[in-house]
Amino acid sequence: VKNKRGVYELLNCDDHREICKRKLKKDPNAYRPDILHQEMLALQDSPLNKAGLLKIYVATQKKVLIDIHAATRIPRTYKRFAGLMVQLLHKMKIKAGQDHTTLLKVIKNPFSQYLPAGTRCFGMSCEGTLYSPISLASSLLPSDYSNAPPTCFVVGAMSTGHILLEDHPYIEKMISISEYPLSGASALSRIMTGIEHHWGIV
């Protein structure tokens, strides 16, 4: 969204509440990019990611699909993160300064075309089948990650509600990681902790 100074900003419920209500006629709480920021930091900081066993994609409300390179370092502050996302949505890609590696890029839909053959996909929902972190990993993942097909977890980044099967037809099962409502970042941390335990990643 363009602010009064003519500068583009990432639409969010704190800074653009009136725009959401008056211009867009939408609930401001539907615009929470800070939730995505928290989730991406949780993923980035995990031992699973540091071991090179994580691949991240982001899909926006408007069906923009983003590929996150493993070498990407997400900014720690929300303001810098929001600026990076605005830059990405304008330029369609972000490159590293020195080696010209493409760190972030907008890619074509559908997401399912990027899933390797044999990938199992699970969606996260508080209404899904309940697992503890360790039972989740032992039930759904192979014991050896070296030659196994990938496992995909689809996690929402919204303040209320959850992802829907009809929006993600490649999901084979909806699962839950706690009997209590959790933030996306907390749910991701529990999933990764179970996988790290299962695969012996310390």
Short mmCIF file of C-alpha atoms in Angstrom, two decimals:
data_model
loop_
_atom_site.label_atom_id
_atom_site.label_comp_id
_atom_site.label_asym_id
_atom_site.label_seq_id
_atom_site.Cartn_x
_atom_site.Cartn_y
_atom_site.Cartn_z
CA VAL A 1 0.00 0.00 0.00
CA LYS A 2 1.23 3.56 -0.72
CA ASN A 3 1.34 5.87 2.29
CA LYS A 4 0.70 9.64 2.37
CA ARG A 5 4.34 10.34 1.47
CA GLY A 6 4.05 8.20 -1.63
CA VAL A 7 6.22 5.42 -0.17
CA TYR A 8 5.08 1.81 -0.47
CA GLU A 9 4.64 -0.11 2.78
CA LEU A 10 3.61 -3.65 3.62
CA LEU A 11 -0.07 -3.54 4.57
CA ASN A 12 -0.55 -4.36 8.26
CA CYS A 13 -3.21 -3.94 10.93
CA ASP A 14 -1.18 -1.58 13.13
CA ASP A 15 -0.12 1.07 10.62
CA HIS A 16 -3.01 0.86 8.15
CA ARG A 17 -6.11 0.17 10.23
CA GLU A 18 -8.15 2.97 8.63
CA ILE A 19 -7.15 1.94 5.10
CA CYS A 20 -8.29 -1.60 5.85
CA LYS A 21 -11.64 -0.43 7.22
CA ARG A 22 -12.55 2.46 4.92
CA LYS A 23 -10.84 1.75 1.61
CA LEU A 24 -10.59 -2.03 1.53
CA LYS A 25 -13.67 -2.74 3.66
CA LYS A 26 -11.73 -5.55 5.34
CA ASP A 27 -11.03 -6.60 8.91
CA PRO A 28 -7.62 -5.09 9.82
CA ASN A 29 -6.77 -8.26 11.77
CA ALA A 30 -6.67 -10.15 8.47
CA TYR A 31 -3.45 -8.29 7.61
CA ARG A 32 -0.80 -9.68 9.92
CA PRO A 33 2.57 -10.00 8.10
CA ASP A 34 4.21 -9.90 11.53
CA ILE A 35 2.96 -13.48 12.04
CA LEU A 36 4.83 -14.60 8.93
CA HIS A 37 7.93 -12.78 10.21
CA GLN A 38 7.77 -14.67 13.53
CA GLU A 39 7.30 -17.98 11.74
CA MET A 40 10.19 -17.42 9.36
CA LEU A 41 12.52 -16.53 12.23
CA ALA A 42 11.47 -19.71 14.06
CA LEU A 43 12.27 -21.74 10.93
CA GLN A 44 15.54 -19.95 10.27
CA ASP A 45 16.81 -20.43 13.82
CA SER A 46 16.01 -24.16 14.03
CA PRO A 47 18.73 -26.84 14.09
CA LEU A 48 16.73 -28.56 11.32
CA ASN A 49 17.36 -25.57 9.06
CA LYS A 50 21.00 -25.23 10.11
CA ALA A 51 21.47 -28.90 9.17
CA GLY A 52 20.27 -28.06 5.65
CA LEU A 53 17.07 -30.12 5.89
CA LEU A 54 14.49 -27.38 5.45
CA LYS A 55 12.96 -25.76 2.35
CA ILE A 56 10.58 -22.82 2.75
CA TYR A 57 7.89 -21.48 0.42
CA VAL A 58 5.48 -18.63 1.20
CA ALA A 59 2.06 -18.06 -0.40
CA THR A 60 0.25 -14.75 0.13
CA GLN A 61 -3.50 -14.08 0.33
CA LYS A 62 -3.35 -12.90 -3.28
CA LYS A 63 -1.75 -16.18 -4.41
CA VAL A 64 1.77 -14.78 -4.82
CA LEU A 65 4.17 -17.71 -4.36
CA ILE A 66 7.65 -17.00 -2.98
CA ASP A 67 10.68 -19.29 -3.02
CA ILE A 68 13.07 -18.77 -0.08
CA HIS A 69 16.69 -19.79 -0.74
CA ALA A 70 18.47 -21.69 2.05
CA ALA A 71 21.14 -18.95 2.28
CA THR A 72 18.54 -16.24 3.05
CA ARG A 73 18.86 -14.51 6.40
CA ILE A 74 15.54 -13.00 7.43
CA PRO A 75 15.91 -9.57 9.14
CA ARG A 76 15.39 -9.70 12.90
CA THR A 77 13.30 -6.53 13.10
CA TYR A 78 9.82 -6.37 11.59
CA LYS A 79 10.46 -3.00 9.96
CA ARG A 80 13.40 -4.32 7.96
CA PHE A 81 11.49 -7.50 7.12
CA ALA A 82 8.54 -5.47 5.80
CA GLY A 83 10.89 -3.35 3.69
CA LEU A 84 12.43 -6.50 2.22
CA MET A 85 9.01 -7.90 1.32
CA VAL A 86 7.96 -4.65 -0.39
CA GLN A 87 11.19 -4.70 -2.40
CA LEU A 88 10.58 -8.34 -3.37
CA LEU A 89 6.99 -7.72 -4.50
CA HIS A 90 8.17 -4.85 -6.72
CA LYS A 91 11.31 -6.44 -8.19
CA MET A 92 10.09 -10.08 -8.13
CA LYS A 93 13.47 -11.23 -6.81
CA ILE A 94 16.13 -10.28 -4.25
CA LYS A 95 19.78 -11.12 -4.90
CA ALA A 96 22.72 -11.36 -2.50
CA GLY A 97 25.12 -8.45 -2.75
CA GLN A 98 28.36 -10.29 -3.49
CA ASP A 99 27.79 -13.65 -5.18
CA HIS A 100 24.51 -12.70 -6.92
CA THR A 101 22.64 -15.69 -5.43
CA THR A 102 18.87 -15.17 -5.74
CA LEU A 103 17.73 -15.25 -2.11
CA LEU A 104 14.02 -14.57 -2.60
CA LYS A 105 11.99 -14.83 -5.79
CA VAL A 106 8.38 -14.85 -6.89
CA ILE A 107 7.61 -18.09 -8.74
CA LYS A 108 4.69 -19.40 -10.77
CA ASN A 109 1.76 -21.25 -9.26
CA PRO A 110 0.67 -23.91 -8.53
CA PHE A 111 2.80 -24.81 -5.54
CA SER A 112 2.26 -28.54 -6.14
CA GLN A 113 4.56 -28.49 -9.19
CA TYR A 114 7.55 -27.88 -6.90
CA LEU A 115 6.91 -30.94 -4.76
CA PRO A 116 9.24 -33.84 -5.66
CA ALA A 117 7.62 -37.15 -6.54
CA GLY A 118 6.60 -39.09 -3.44
CA THR A 119 6.28 -36.01 -1.20
CA ARG A 120 3.74 -36.42 1.60
CA CYS A 121 1.85 -33.24 2.52
CA PHE A 122 0.15 -32.44 5.81
CA GLY A 123 -1.84 -29.38 6.80
CA MET A 124 -1.80 -27.84 10.26
CA SER A 125 -5.16 -27.21 11.94
CA CYS A 126 -6.42 -27.16 15.53
CA GLU A 127 -9.20 -29.46 14.23
CA GLY A 128 -6.75 -32.00 12.78
CA THR A 129 -5.62 -35.35 14.21
CA LEU A 130 -3.73 -34.64 17.43
CA TYR A 131 -0.09 -35.70 17.79
CA SER A 132 2.63 -34.91 20.29
CA PRO A 133 5.78 -33.56 18.59
CA ILE A 134 7.64 -36.86 18.96
CA SER A 135 4.72 -39.08 17.91
CA LEU A 136 4.14 -36.79 14.90
CA ALA A 137 7.69 -37.33 13.66
CA SER A 138 7.77 -41.07 14.36
CA SER A 139 4.34 -41.64 12.75
CA LEU A 140 4.71 -39.54 9.61
CA LEU A 141 8.43 -39.42 8.82
CA PRO A 142 10.92 -42.16 7.91
CA SER A 143 13.64 -42.97 10.45
CA ASP A 144 16.41 -42.11 7.97
CA TYR A 145 16.26 -38.78 6.14
CA SER A 146 19.21 -39.42 3.83
CA ASN A 147 17.29 -41.16 1.03
CA ALA A 148 13.64 -40.57 1.93
CA PRO A 149 11.22 -38.41 -0.12
CA PRO A 150 10.44 -35.00 1.42
CA THR A 151 7.60 -34.31 3.82
CA CYS A 152 5.69 -31.05 3.42
CA PHE A 153 3.89 -29.19 6.21
CA VAL A 154 1.46 -26.42 5.25
CA VAL A 155 1.10 -23.91 8.10
CA GLY A 156 -1.10 -20.81 8.16
CA ALA A 157 0.12 -17.31 9.03
CA MET A 158 -3.14 -15.71 10.11
CA SER A 159 -4.46 -14.39 13.43
CA THR A 160 -7.64 -16.48 13.34
CA GLY A 161 -8.84 -19.53 11.45
CA HIS A 162 -6.78 -22.21 9.77
CA ILE A 163 -5.86 -23.48 6.32
CA LEU A 164 -8.50 -25.35 4.34
CA LEU A 165 -8.20 -28.61 2.44
CA GLU A 166 -10.06 -27.20 -0.57
CA ASP A 167 -7.33 -24.57 -0.99
CA HIS A 168 -4.58 -27.21 -0.85
CA PRO A 169 -5.78 -30.38 -2.65
CA TYR A 170 -2.35 -32.00 -2.36
CA ILE A 171 -2.70 -32.29 1.45
CA GLU A 172 -3.41 -35.88 2.47
CA LYS A 173 -4.27 -35.23 6.13
CA MET A 174 -4.88 -32.39 8.57
CA ILE A 175 -2.93 -32.63 11.82
CA SER A 176 -2.63 -30.78 15.12
CA ILE A 177 0.40 -30.47 17.36
CA SER A 178 -1.36 -29.41 20.59
CA GLU A 179 -4.77 -29.58 22.20
CA TYR A 180 -4.47 -25.82 22.76
CA PRO A 181 -4.53 -22.99 20.18
CA LEU A 182 -0.93 -22.05 19.35
CA SER A 183 0.73 -19.30 17.41
CA GLY A 184 2.16 -20.35 14.06
CA ALA A 185 5.72 -19.89 15.29
CA SER A 186 5.04 -22.04 18.36
CA ALA A 187 3.43 -24.79 16.28
CA LEU A 188 6.37 -24.79 13.86
CA SER A 189 8.84 -24.98 16.74
CA ARG A 190 7.01 -28.04 18.14
CA ILE A 191 7.00 -29.75 14.74
CA MET A 192 10.71 -29.13 14.23
CA THR A 193 11.60 -30.21 17.76
CA GLY A 194 9.88 -33.55 17.18
CA ILE A 195 11.63 -34.05 13.84
CA GLU A 196 15.02 -33.10 15.27
CA HIS A 197 14.53 -35.61 18.09
CA HIS A 198 13.42 -38.29 15.63
CA TRP A 199 16.42 -37.77 13.36
CA GLY A 200 18.99 -37.16 16.09
CA ILE A 201 19.70 -33.54 15.15
CA VAL A 202 20.98 -31.70 18.19
#
